[in-house]
mmCIF file of C-alpha atoms in Angstrom:
data_model
loop_
_atom_site.group_PDB
_atom_site.id
_atom_site.type_symbol
_atom_site.label_atom_id
_atom_site.label_comp_id
_atom_site.label_asym_id
_atom_site.label_seq_id
_atom_site.Cartn_x
_atom_site.Cartn_y
_atom_site.Cartn_z
ATOM 1 C CA UNK A 189 24.151 -10.418 87.899
ATOM 2 C CA UNK A 190 23.229 -13.938 87.739
ATOM 3 C CA UNK A 191 19.942 -13.331 85.564
ATOM 4 C CA UNK A 192 22.268 -11.356 83.120
ATOM 5 C CA UNK A 193 24.517 -14.391 83.018
ATOM 6 C CA UNK A 194 21.916 -16.917 82.089
ATOM 7 C CA UNK A 195 20.333 -14.573 79.748
ATOM 8 C CA UNK A 196 23.959 -14.345 78.057
ATOM 9 C CA UNK A 197 24.589 -17.613 78.143
ATOM 10 C CA UNK A 198 21.387 -18.741 76.676
ATOM 11 C CA UNK A 199 22.126 -16.643 73.570
ATOM 12 C CA UNK A 200 25.539 -17.626 73.193
ATOM 13 C CA UNK A 201 23.946 -21.184 72.938
ATOM 14 C CA UNK A 202 21.231 -20.035 70.632
ATOM 15 C CA UNK A 203 23.416 -18.219 68.214
ATOM 16 C CA UNK A 204 26.031 -20.932 68.210
ATOM 17 C CA UNK A 205 23.433 -23.270 67.605
ATOM 18 C CA UNK A 206 22.107 -21.778 64.299
ATOM 19 C CA UNK A 207 25.886 -21.141 63.218
ATOM 20 C CA UNK A 208 26.987 -24.919 63.193
ATOM 21 C CA UNK A 209 23.100 -25.721 61.516
ATOM 22 C CA UNK A 210 21.461 -24.284 58.485
ATOM 23 C CA UNK A 211 20.297 -20.992 59.853
ATOM 24 C CA UNK A 212 18.304 -20.338 56.577
ATOM 25 C CA UNK A 213 16.892 -23.391 55.146
ATOM 26 C CA UNK A 214 14.477 -21.653 52.733
ATOM 27 C CA UNK A 215 16.174 -19.578 50.450
ATOM 28 C CA UNK A 216 16.926 -15.897 50.864
ATOM 29 C CA UNK A 217 17.314 -13.099 48.440
ATOM 30 C CA UNK A 218 19.178 -9.737 49.551
ATOM 31 C CA UNK A 219 18.776 -6.346 48.101
ATOM 32 C CA UNK A 220 22.098 -5.673 46.168
ATOM 33 C CA UNK A 221 20.936 -2.207 44.186
ATOM 34 C CA UNK A 222 18.680 -0.171 42.447
ATOM 35 C CA UNK A 223 18.503 2.648 39.661
ATOM 36 C CA UNK A 224 16.122 4.867 37.727
ATOM 37 C CA UNK A 225 13.111 6.640 38.853
ATOM 38 C CA UNK A 226 10.287 8.281 37.211
ATOM 39 C CA UNK A 227 11.455 10.515 34.182
ATOM 40 C CA UNK A 228 12.338 11.145 30.801
ATOM 41 C CA UNK A 229 15.777 11.929 30.814
ATOM 42 C CA UNK A 230 18.370 9.020 30.474
ATOM 43 C CA UNK A 231 18.635 6.221 33.100
ATOM 44 C CA UNK A 232 15.136 7.485 34.363
ATOM 45 C CA UNK A 233 11.989 5.667 33.592
ATOM 46 C CA UNK A 234 8.235 6.374 32.413
ATOM 47 C CA UNK A 235 6.205 3.147 32.279
ATOM 48 C CA UNK A 236 9.341 0.415 32.765
ATOM 49 C CA UNK A 237 8.109 -2.695 31.407
ATOM 50 C CA UNK A 238 10.101 -5.483 29.712
ATOM 51 C CA UNK A 239 13.462 -6.515 30.613
ATOM 52 C CA UNK A 240 16.474 -8.759 29.254
ATOM 53 C CA UNK A 241 19.689 -9.574 29.705
ATOM 54 C CA UNK A 242 22.760 -10.111 27.224
ATOM 55 C CA UNK A 243 25.854 -12.813 27.201
ATOM 56 C CA UNK A 244 27.685 -9.666 28.950
ATOM 57 C CA UNK A 245 25.133 -9.223 31.580
ATOM 58 C CA UNK A 246 24.108 -5.799 30.326
ATOM 59 C CA UNK A 247 20.506 -4.945 30.674
ATOM 60 C CA UNK A 248 17.862 -3.790 28.285
ATOM 61 C CA UNK A 249 14.548 -2.086 29.547
ATOM 62 C CA UNK A 250 11.618 -1.244 27.219
ATOM 63 C CA UNK A 251 9.871 1.807 28.347
ATOM 64 C CA UNK A 252 6.347 1.878 27.365
ATOM 65 C CA UNK A 253 5.503 5.590 28.031
ATOM 66 C CA UNK A 254 9.135 6.991 26.748
ATOM 67 C CA UNK A 255 8.680 4.602 23.585
ATOM 68 C CA UNK A 256 12.282 3.519 23.796
ATOM 69 C CA UNK A 257 14.994 1.107 24.909
ATOM 70 C CA UNK A 258 17.598 1.613 27.185
ATOM 71 C CA UNK A 259 20.784 -0.501 27.798
ATOM 72 C CA UNK A 260 22.689 -0.396 31.294
ATOM 73 C CA UNK A 261 25.577 -2.597 32.984
ATOM 74 C CA UNK A 262 24.449 -4.918 35.541
ATOM 75 C CA UNK A 263 25.442 -2.072 37.965
ATOM 76 C CA UNK A 264 22.835 -0.075 36.641
ATOM 77 C CA UNK A 265 25.177 2.320 34.918
ATOM 78 C CA UNK A 266 23.636 4.130 31.709
ATOM 79 C CA UNK A 267 25.083 2.725 28.301
ATOM 80 C CA UNK A 268 22.886 4.178 25.663
ATOM 81 C CA UNK A 269 19.066 4.217 24.304
ATOM 82 C CA UNK A 270 17.465 4.088 21.019
ATOM 83 C CA UNK A 271 13.876 4.729 19.923
ATOM 84 C CA UNK A 272 10.953 7.205 19.901
ATOM 85 C CA UNK A 273 7.474 7.377 19.633
ATOM 86 C CA UNK A 274 6.302 6.635 15.866
ATOM 87 C CA UNK A 275 5.518 3.967 13.308
ATOM 88 C CA UNK A 276 8.356 3.955 11.249
ATOM 89 C CA UNK A 277 11.420 1.569 11.503
ATOM 90 C CA UNK A 278 13.289 1.790 14.747
ATOM 91 C CA UNK A 279 10.413 3.976 16.330
ATOM 92 C CA UNK A 280 7.824 2.499 18.725
ATOM 93 C CA UNK A 281 4.345 2.987 20.311
ATOM 94 C CA UNK A 282 4.317 1.040 23.684
ATOM 95 C CA UNK A 283 7.435 -1.047 23.537
ATOM 96 C CA UNK A 284 6.913 -3.726 26.135
ATOM 97 C CA UNK A 285 8.367 -7.176 25.912
ATOM 98 C CA UNK A 286 12.024 -7.733 25.074
ATOM 99 C CA UNK A 287 14.323 -10.756 24.347
ATOM 100 C CA UNK A 288 17.903 -11.202 23.221
ATOM 101 C CA UNK A 289 19.278 -13.993 20.919
ATOM 102 C CA UNK A 290 22.522 -15.829 21.019
ATOM 103 C CA UNK A 291 24.194 -13.375 18.912
ATOM 104 C CA UNK A 292 23.183 -10.398 21.322
ATOM 105 C CA UNK A 293 20.449 -9.676 18.947
ATOM 106 C CA UNK A 294 17.557 -7.472 20.499
ATOM 107 C CA UNK A 295 14.034 -8.383 19.752
ATOM 108 C CA UNK A 296 11.855 -5.541 20.962
ATOM 109 C CA UNK A 297 7.855 -6.280 21.011
ATOM 110 C CA UNK A 298 6.080 -2.860 19.711
ATOM 111 C CA UNK A 299 2.880 -3.591 20.894
ATOM 112 C CA UNK A 300 0.463 -1.031 19.537
ATOM 113 C CA UNK A 301 2.054 -1.164 16.444
ATOM 114 C CA UNK A 302 1.655 -5.022 16.545
ATOM 115 C CA UNK A 303 4.716 -5.995 15.259
ATOM 116 C CA UNK A 304 8.264 -7.377 16.060
ATOM 117 C CA UNK A 305 11.307 -5.225 15.390
ATOM 118 C CA UNK A 306 15.012 -6.800 15.543
ATOM 119 C CA UNK A 307 18.092 -4.518 16.476
ATOM 120 C CA UNK A 308 21.833 -5.363 16.811
ATOM 121 C CA UNK A 309 23.209 -4.789 20.451
ATOM 122 C CA UNK A 310 23.628 -0.863 19.427
ATOM 123 C CA UNK A 311 20.394 -0.455 18.612
ATOM 124 C CA UNK A 312 20.809 -0.461 14.821
ATOM 125 C CA UNK A 313 17.313 -1.483 13.231
ATOM 126 C CA UNK A 314 17.914 -4.996 11.063
ATOM 127 C CA UNK A 315 14.151 -6.027 10.375
ATOM 128 C CA UNK A 316 10.442 -6.195 11.580
ATOM 129 C CA UNK A 317 7.450 -8.510 10.969
ATOM 130 C CA UNK A 318 3.676 -8.313 11.839
ATOM 131 C CA UNK A 319 2.507 -11.683 10.518
ATOM 132 C CA UNK A 320 -0.681 -13.107 12.322
ATOM 133 C CA UNK A 321 0.306 -10.469 15.317
ATOM 134 C CA UNK A 322 -2.390 -8.727 17.200
ATOM 135 C CA UNK A 323 -1.446 -6.570 20.441
ATOM 136 C CA UNK A 324 1.306 -8.783 21.202
ATOM 137 C CA UNK A 325 2.983 -8.444 24.666
ATOM 138 C CA UNK A 326 6.241 -10.256 25.288
ATOM 139 C CA UNK A 327 8.792 -12.355 23.605
ATOM 140 C CA UNK A 328 11.499 -15.303 24.233
ATOM 141 C CA UNK A 329 14.047 -16.842 22.327
ATOM 142 C CA UNK A 330 14.949 -20.378 22.559
ATOM 143 C CA UNK A 331 18.602 -22.392 22.420
ATOM 144 C CA UNK A 332 18.184 -22.656 18.666
ATOM 145 C CA UNK A 333 17.303 -18.921 18.351
ATOM 146 C CA UNK A 334 13.434 -19.462 17.544
ATOM 147 C CA UNK A 335 11.148 -16.706 18.367
ATOM 148 C CA UNK A 336 8.167 -17.012 20.757
ATOM 149 C CA UNK A 337 5.547 -14.378 21.015
ATOM 150 C CA UNK A 338 2.626 -13.705 23.726
ATOM 151 C CA UNK A 339 0.070 -12.522 21.114
ATOM 152 C CA UNK A 340 -2.019 -11.334 23.889
ATOM 153 C CA UNK A 341 -4.855 -9.770 21.551
ATOM 154 C CA UNK A 342 -5.602 -13.604 20.508
ATOM 155 C CA UNK A 343 -4.794 -15.270 23.641
ATOM 156 C CA UNK A 344 -2.077 -17.457 21.925
ATOM 157 C CA UNK A 345 1.580 -17.982 21.632
ATOM 158 C CA UNK A 346 2.996 -18.033 18.153
ATOM 159 C CA UNK A 347 6.669 -19.338 17.045
ATOM 160 C CA UNK A 348 8.563 -18.031 14.616
ATOM 161 C CA UNK A 349 11.945 -18.082 12.739
ATOM 162 C CA UNK A 350 14.292 -15.315 13.964
ATOM 163 C CA UNK A 351 13.648 -13.295 11.063
ATOM 164 C CA UNK A 352 9.994 -13.522 11.134
ATOM 165 C CA UNK A 353 9.620 -14.777 7.647
ATOM 166 C CA UNK A 354 8.355 -18.302 8.792
ATOM 167 C CA UNK A 355 5.336 -19.042 11.202
ATOM 168 C CA UNK A 356 6.527 -22.380 12.623
ATOM 169 C CA UNK A 357 3.218 -22.998 15.035
ATOM 170 C CA UNK A 358 0.832 -21.696 17.226
ATOM 171 C CA UNK A 359 -1.078 -22.598 19.775
ATOM 172 C CA UNK A 360 -3.812 -21.391 22.505
ATOM 173 C CA UNK A 361 -7.355 -19.682 22.578
ATOM 174 C CA UNK A 362 -9.448 -18.091 25.247
ATOM 175 C CA UNK A 363 -10.425 -20.180 28.209
ATOM 176 C CA UNK A 364 -9.623 -21.874 31.243
ATOM 177 C CA UNK A 365 -8.683 -25.183 30.096
ATOM 178 C CA UNK A 366 -5.260 -26.874 29.617
ATOM 179 C CA UNK A 367 -3.392 -25.202 26.767
ATOM 180 C CA UNK A 368 -5.970 -21.811 26.691
ATOM 181 C CA UNK A 369 -5.325 -18.649 28.288
ATOM 182 C CA UNK A 370 -7.154 -15.520 29.700
ATOM 183 C CA UNK A 371 -4.880 -12.582 28.950
ATOM 184 C CA UNK A 372 -1.243 -14.377 28.380
ATOM 185 C CA UNK A 373 1.314 -11.517 29.275
ATOM 186 C CA UNK A 374 4.745 -13.327 29.850
ATOM 187 C CA UNK A 375 6.787 -15.801 28.503
ATOM 188 C CA UNK A 376 10.283 -17.568 28.939
ATOM 189 C CA UNK A 377 12.301 -20.631 27.700
ATOM 190 C CA UNK A 378 14.355 -23.005 29.750
ATOM 191 C CA UNK A 379 17.630 -25.049 28.636
ATOM 192 C CA UNK A 380 15.567 -27.772 27.138
ATOM 193 C CA UNK A 381 13.538 -25.175 25.025
ATOM 194 C CA UNK A 382 10.668 -25.897 27.062
ATOM 195 C CA UNK A 383 8.230 -22.566 27.091
ATOM 196 C CA UNK A 384 6.658 -21.327 30.167
ATOM 197 C CA UNK A 385 3.806 -18.784 29.860
ATOM 198 C CA UNK A 386 1.687 -16.262 32.777
ATOM 199 C CA UNK A 387 -1.755 -16.494 32.124
ATOM 200 C CA UNK A 388 -2.301 -13.666 33.894
ATOM 201 C CA UNK A 389 -6.230 -13.526 34.437
ATOM 202 C CA UNK A 390 -6.260 -17.443 35.010
ATOM 203 C CA UNK A 391 -3.504 -16.843 37.761
ATOM 204 C CA UNK A 392 -1.423 -19.774 36.846
ATOM 205 C CA UNK A 393 1.649 -20.723 35.039
ATOM 206 C CA UNK A 394 1.509 -22.850 32.120
ATOM 207 C CA UNK A 395 4.277 -25.007 30.817
ATOM 208 C CA UNK A 396 4.412 -26.540 27.160
ATOM 209 C CA UNK A 397 6.971 -28.455 24.645
ATOM 210 C CA UNK A 398 8.609 -25.943 22.327
ATOM 211 C CA UNK A 399 5.997 -27.244 19.663
ATOM 212 C CA UNK A 400 3.090 -26.187 22.063
ATOM 213 C CA UNK A 401 2.220 -29.175 23.447
ATOM 214 C CA UNK A 402 0.999 -28.876 27.133
ATOM 215 C CA UNK A 403 3.218 -30.235 30.036
ATOM 216 C CA UNK A 404 1.877 -28.794 33.405
ATOM 217 C CA UNK A 405 0.388 -26.138 35.320
ATOM 218 C CA UNK A 406 0.728 -24.476 38.504
ATOM 219 C CA UNK A 407 -1.159 -21.681 40.694
ATOM 220 C CA UNK A 408 -4.479 -20.109 41.212
ATOM 221 C CA UNK A 409 -5.941 -17.103 42.573
ATOM 222 C CA UNK A 410 -4.680 -16.201 46.166
ATOM 223 C CA UNK A 411 -1.711 -15.132 48.287
ATOM 224 C CA UNK A 412 -0.428 -18.889 49.204
ATOM 225 C CA UNK A 413 3.156 -19.652 48.127
ATOM 226 C CA UNK A 414 1.759 -21.503 44.861
ATOM 227 C CA UNK A 415 -1.101 -18.885 44.303
ATOM 228 C CA UNK A 416 -0.996 -15.553 42.367
ATOM 229 C CA UNK A 417 -2.765 -12.425 41.743
ATOM 230 C CA UNK A 418 -2.130 -11.581 38.017
ATOM 231 C CA UNK A 419 1.402 -12.718 37.343
ATOM 232 C CA UNK A 420 2.856 -10.981 34.612
ATOM 233 C CA UNK A 421 6.751 -11.264 34.166
ATOM 234 C CA UNK A 422 8.576 -14.605 34.300
ATOM 235 C CA UNK A 423 12.480 -15.967 33.833
ATOM 236 C CA UNK A 424 14.577 -18.858 34.093
ATOM 237 C CA UNK A 425 18.136 -18.989 35.660
ATOM 238 C CA UNK A 426 20.811 -21.230 34.679
ATOM 239 C CA UNK A 427 19.473 -24.346 36.799
ATOM 240 C CA UNK A 428 15.794 -23.922 35.010
ATOM 241 C CA UNK A 429 14.479 -22.909 38.099
ATOM 242 C CA UNK A 430 11.473 -20.264 37.393
ATOM 243 C CA UNK A 431 10.870 -16.696 38.762
ATOM 244 C CA UNK A 432 7.576 -15.257 38.600
ATOM 245 C CA UNK A 433 6.644 -11.225 39.110
ATOM 246 C CA UNK A 434 3.270 -11.834 41.166
ATOM 247 C CA UNK A 435 2.133 -8.336 40.600
ATOM 248 C CA UNK A 436 -1.240 -8.532 42.577
ATOM 249 C CA UNK A 437 0.802 -9.741 45.773
ATOM 250 C CA UNK A 438 3.790 -7.573 44.953
ATOM 251 C CA UNK A 439 6.489 -10.503 45.445
ATOM 252 C CA UNK A 440 8.626 -12.587 43.258
ATOM 253 C CA UNK A 441 8.532 -16.105 43.771
ATOM 254 C CA UNK A 442 10.848 -19.008 42.680
ATOM 255 C CA UNK A 443 9.916 -22.370 41.532
ATOM 256 C CA UNK A 444 11.437 -25.383 40.132
ATOM 257 C CA UNK A 445 10.707 -26.212 36.851
ATOM 258 C CA UNK A 446 7.906 -28.578 37.890
ATOM 259 C CA UNK A 447 6.328 -25.514 39.869
ATOM 260 C CA UNK A 448 7.246 -26.568 43.040
ATOM 261 C CA UNK A 449 7.839 -23.596 45.292
ATOM 262 C CA UNK A 450 11.082 -22.336 46.697
ATOM 263 C CA UNK A 451 10.947 -19.157 48.132
ATOM 264 C CA UNK A 452 9.487 -15.702 47.610
ATOM 265 C CA UNK A 453 10.220 -11.786 48.700
ATOM 266 C CA UNK A 454 9.070 -8.499 48.488
ATOM 267 C CA UNK A 455 5.883 -6.517 49.443
ATOM 268 C CA UNK A 456 3.876 -3.356 48.910
ATOM 269 C CA UNK A 457 5.992 -0.300 49.161
ATOM 270 C CA UNK A 458 8.337 2.040 47.753
ATOM 271 C CA UNK A 459 11.934 1.181 49.711
ATOM 272 C CA UNK A 460 14.449 -1.107 48.755
ATOM 273 C CA UNK A 461 13.137 -4.871 48.397
ATOM 274 C CA UNK A 462 9.803 -3.840 48.131
ATOM 275 C CA UNK A 463 7.545 -3.227 45.030
ATOM 276 C CA UNK A 464 4.451 -1.446 43.411
ATOM 277 C CA UNK A 465 3.335 -2.664 40.059
ATOM 278 C CA UNK A 466 5.698 -5.331 39.520
ATOM 279 C CA UNK A 467 6.038 -5.833 35.464
ATOM 280 C CA UNK A 468 8.738 -8.086 34.711
ATOM 281 C CA UNK A 469 11.898 -10.028 36.032
ATOM 282 C CA UNK A 470 15.171 -11.272 34.313
ATOM 283 C CA UNK A 471 18.038 -13.514 35.457
ATOM 284 C CA UNK A 472 21.922 -12.862 34.631
ATOM 285 C CA UNK A 473 24.986 -14.969 34.115
ATOM 286 C CA UNK A 474 25.550 -15.356 38.026
ATOM 287 C CA UNK A 475 21.821 -15.898 38.781
ATOM 288 C CA UNK A 476 21.542 -12.591 40.327
ATOM 289 C CA UNK A 477 17.833 -11.528 39.642
ATOM 290 C CA UNK A 478 16.816 -7.984 38.283
ATOM 291 C CA UNK A 479 13.257 -6.813 39.013
ATOM 292 C CA UNK A 480 11.168 -4.168 37.093
ATOM 293 C CA UNK A 481 8.770 -1.975 39.300
ATOM 294 C CA UNK A 482 6.895 -0.198 37.027
ATOM 295 C CA UNK A 483 5.079 2.219 39.288
ATOM 296 C CA UNK A 484 8.137 3.242 41.578
ATOM 297 C CA UNK A 485 10.070 3.482 38.429
ATOM 298 C CA UNK A 486 13.152 1.575 39.644
ATOM 299 C CA UNK A 487 15.096 -1.578 38.560
ATOM 300 C CA UNK A 488 15.816 -3.760 41.500
ATOM 301 C CA UNK A 489 18.860 -6.151 41.674
ATOM 302 C CA UNK A 490 19.161 -9.138 44.369
ATOM 303 C CA UNK A 491 21.171 -11.840 44.668
ATOM 304 C CA UNK A 492 20.828 -15.244 46.742
ATOM 305 C CA UNK A 493 21.921 -15.696 50.094
ATOM 306 C CA UNK A 494 22.445 -19.118 50.365
ATOM 307 C CA UNK A 495 26.032 -20.025 51.831
ATOM 308 C CA UNK A 496 28.680 -21.265 49.056
ATOM 309 C CA UNK A 497 31.067 -23.699 49.558
ATOM 310 C CA UNK A 498 33.779 -20.761 48.485
ATOM 311 C CA UNK A 499 32.945 -18.801 51.441
ATOM 312 C CA UNK A 500 34.951 -21.145 53.499
ATOM 313 C CA UNK A 501 38.452 -19.575 51.878
ATOM 314 C CA UNK A 502 37.894 -16.250 52.920
ATOM 315 C CA UNK A 503 38.528 -15.572 56.539
ATOM 316 C CA UNK A 504 35.962 -14.114 58.886
ATOM 317 C CA UNK A 505 36.617 -13.794 62.459
ATOM 318 C CA UNK A 506 35.829 -13.941 65.261
ATOM 319 C CA UNK A 507 32.600 -15.605 64.636
ATOM 320 C CA UNK A 508 30.634 -15.751 66.639
ATOM 321 C CA UNK A 509 31.155 -11.963 67.709
ATOM 322 C CA UNK A 510 31.144 -11.969 71.602
ATOM 323 C CA UNK A 511 30.824 -8.647 73.281
ATOM 324 C CA UNK A 512 31.630 -10.237 76.663
ATOM 325 C CA UNK A 513 35.064 -11.356 75.603
ATOM 326 C CA UNK A 514 35.621 -7.755 74.448
ATOM 327 C CA UNK A 515 35.642 -8.127 70.478
ATOM 328 C CA UNK A 516 35.150 -4.744 69.040
ATOM 329 C CA UNK A 517 34.995 -5.238 65.201
ATOM 330 C CA UNK A 518 34.658 -8.522 62.626
ATOM 331 C CA UNK A 519 37.298 -9.080 60.169
ATOM 332 C CA UNK A 520 36.801 -9.906 56.826
ATOM 333 C CA UNK A 521 40.027 -11.800 54.927
ATOM 334 C CA UNK A 522 43.630 -12.265 55.910
ATOM 335 C CA UNK A 523 46.244 -10.211 54.281
ATOM 336 C CA UNK A 524 49.061 -12.506 54.598
ATOM 337 C CA UNK A 525 47.469 -15.737 53.178
ATOM 338 C CA UNK A 526 46.415 -15.396 49.472
ATOM 339 C CA UNK A 527 43.121 -17.734 49.718
ATOM 340 C CA UNK A 528 42.048 -16.129 52.871
ATOM 341 C CA UNK A 529 42.256 -12.357 51.485
ATOM 342 C CA UNK A 530 39.602 -10.056 50.113
ATOM 343 C CA UNK A 531 39.714 -9.326 46.482
ATOM 344 C CA UNK A 532 41.256 -6.044 45.352
ATOM 345 C CA UNK A 533 37.842 -4.471 44.106
ATOM 346 C CA UNK A 534 34.327 -5.443 45.534
ATOM 347 C CA UNK A 535 31.895 -5.260 48.216
ATOM 348 C CA UNK A 536 30.856 -6.794 51.241
ATOM 349 C CA UNK A 537 27.115 -6.442 52.211
ATOM 350 C CA UNK A 538 25.815 -7.585 55.466
ATOM 351 C CA UNK A 539 21.926 -8.737 55.596
ATOM 352 C CA UNK A 540 19.463 -9.921 58.420
ATOM 353 C CA UNK A 541 18.415 -13.463 58.266
ATOM 354 C CA UNK A 542 15.145 -12.051 56.157
ATOM 355 C CA UNK A 543 17.194 -10.728 53.397
ATOM 356 C CA UNK A 544 17.113 -6.772 54.583
ATOM 357 C CA UNK A 545 20.420 -5.098 53.797
ATOM 358 C CA UNK A 546 22.121 -3.866 56.837
ATOM 359 C CA UNK A 547 25.325 -2.651 55.828
ATOM 360 C CA UNK A 548 27.706 -2.156 52.826
ATOM 361 C CA UNK A 549 31.468 -2.104 52.915
ATOM 362 C CA UNK A 550 33.362 -1.390 50.020
ATOM 363 C CA UNK A 551 36.793 -3.093 49.223
ATOM 364 C CA UNK A 552 39.699 -1.405 47.176
ATOM 365 C CA UNK A 553 43.335 -2.514 46.676
ATOM 366 C CA UNK A 554 44.003 -0.399 49.196
ATOM 367 C CA UNK A 555 42.745 -2.093 52.027
ATOM 368 C CA UNK A 556 45.302 -4.752 51.336
ATOM 369 C CA UNK A 557 43.222 -7.563 51.772
ATOM 370 C CA UNK A 558 41.232 -7.216 54.905
ATOM 371 C CA UNK A 559 38.370 -5.105 56.169
ATOM 372 C CA UNK A 560 36.833 -4.191 59.402
ATOM 373 C CA UNK A 561 33.207 -4.339 60.170
ATOM 374 C CA UNK A 562 32.264 -2.687 63.618
ATOM 375 C CA UNK A 563 28.933 -4.250 63.731
ATOM 376 C CA UNK A 564 26.806 -1.470 63.152
ATOM 377 C CA UNK A 565 23.998 -0.615 60.191
ATOM 378 C CA UNK A 566 24.525 2.445 57.714
ATOM 379 C CA UNK A 567 23.497 4.984 60.477
ATOM 380 C CA UNK A 568 26.025 3.821 62.451
ATOM 381 C CA UNK A 569 23.908 2.155 65.096
ATOM 382 C CA UNK A 570 25.061 -1.323 66.845
ATOM 383 C CA UNK A 571 23.120 -4.162 65.460
ATOM 384 C CA UNK A 572 21.279 -6.498 67.637
ATOM 385 C CA UNK A 573 22.398 -9.949 68.490
ATOM 386 C CA UNK A 574 21.531 -12.697 66.082
ATOM 387 C CA UNK A 575 22.449 -14.519 62.721
ATOM 388 C CA UNK A 576 23.378 -12.432 59.781
ATOM 389 C CA UNK A 577 24.397 -13.195 56.263
ATOM 390 C CA UNK A 578 27.473 -11.804 54.489
ATOM 391 C CA UNK A 579 27.943 -11.721 50.798
ATOM 392 C CA UNK A 580 31.296 -10.823 49.466
ATOM 393 C CA UNK A 581 31.221 -9.568 45.977
ATOM 394 C CA UNK A 582 34.505 -9.832 43.642
ATOM 395 C CA UNK A 583 33.869 -7.237 41.219
ATOM 396 C CA UNK A 584 36.680 -8.114 38.952
ATOM 397 C CA UNK A 585 36.166 -11.848 39.116
ATOM 398 C CA UNK A 586 32.648 -11.962 39.029
ATOM 399 C CA UNK A 587 32.734 -14.576 42.124
ATOM 400 C CA UNK A 588 30.486 -14.339 45.321
ATOM 401 C CA UNK A 589 31.162 -15.752 48.763
ATOM 402 C CA UNK A 590 28.484 -15.953 51.063
ATOM 403 C CA UNK A 591 28.264 -17.174 54.714
ATOM 404 C CA UNK A 592 26.665 -16.647 58.044
ATOM 405 C CA UNK A 593 27.894 -14.588 61.184
ATOM 406 C CA UNK A 594 26.860 -14.855 64.714
ATOM 407 C CA UNK A 595 26.342 -11.434 66.613
ATOM 408 C CA UNK A 596 26.141 -12.039 70.608
ATOM 409 C CA UNK A 597 25.645 -8.606 72.517
#
């Protein structure tokens, strides 16, 4: 009896200490949802490649082998598709890279046809150009709507006006020196119009000014935090952090815009949060991350699990949960206090400290601003003692409330 009491006391001290300190100093990302699967019907993918997000957080996917573009909501709901196999305007052969400008026009890298095609948001063809292109692979748009194309066949980057009429500049050649490339494949621009390129076979990221002047680089071949094995896609969030699809390591890696490592997630596999042949990555206006898993045929969505200041307004109790005190469940929200109640429509997601999804609890207006969690996982099994992370999403307001829960069995 005394031994059990000592163990329980130690667990209480440990969990309480983690709750009042930083339980996860390194940023973690939690799985939110996935959609797709291999196939040819709407909502399925055969060779999902490039990904882009518009101003409404709609998601565009370029399908290499289905020769089309599909458009979805940020919840993975199918909206529309356009394109088919061919060489005419509005047709594609291996569409890979995709980008959206400030007016939500869509630019598609029609790789095998060695051209760029421009469309409206509903898939209506506008124009195309081929000037100086040889097997292009990706495309990016800066704040002034200038277009940057990864011209992989010639190991260079080309900058165009958004109608393709004028080639403004180009830089790069084959090699390993600064400003040279060996299989450039992904490209993105930050808020200052700096350009980032995944130099795939050199296993590195290179950063340039908008006119092509070399700024810095990072990466080498390997499995370390600042190493890559054939990186492909690249994206930038609202804070100018960099996300890289490290294909050979089956991971997403996040860096500052100077190449300082922040965090990573993923491994080889077919389950949620795992990848097999990563192709591209994108970030929406909420800094949620979307990942294209080419071989598994899925798009996966992730969210940051860093605590937000807003989470203090929604009441979560008891915290920590203590079975020895007779606690039966944890309550989210307080119905009689507006600032502490749950949103009318949303979801509560519970994660382990490593970012693995444990439980999803949907919220509706019928819940009256409060919801109970019986400290179990999706299979109904009781979860073990430890620190867990919760993320409350307001589906109408678009806000996230994130914090920590201690469980003591």
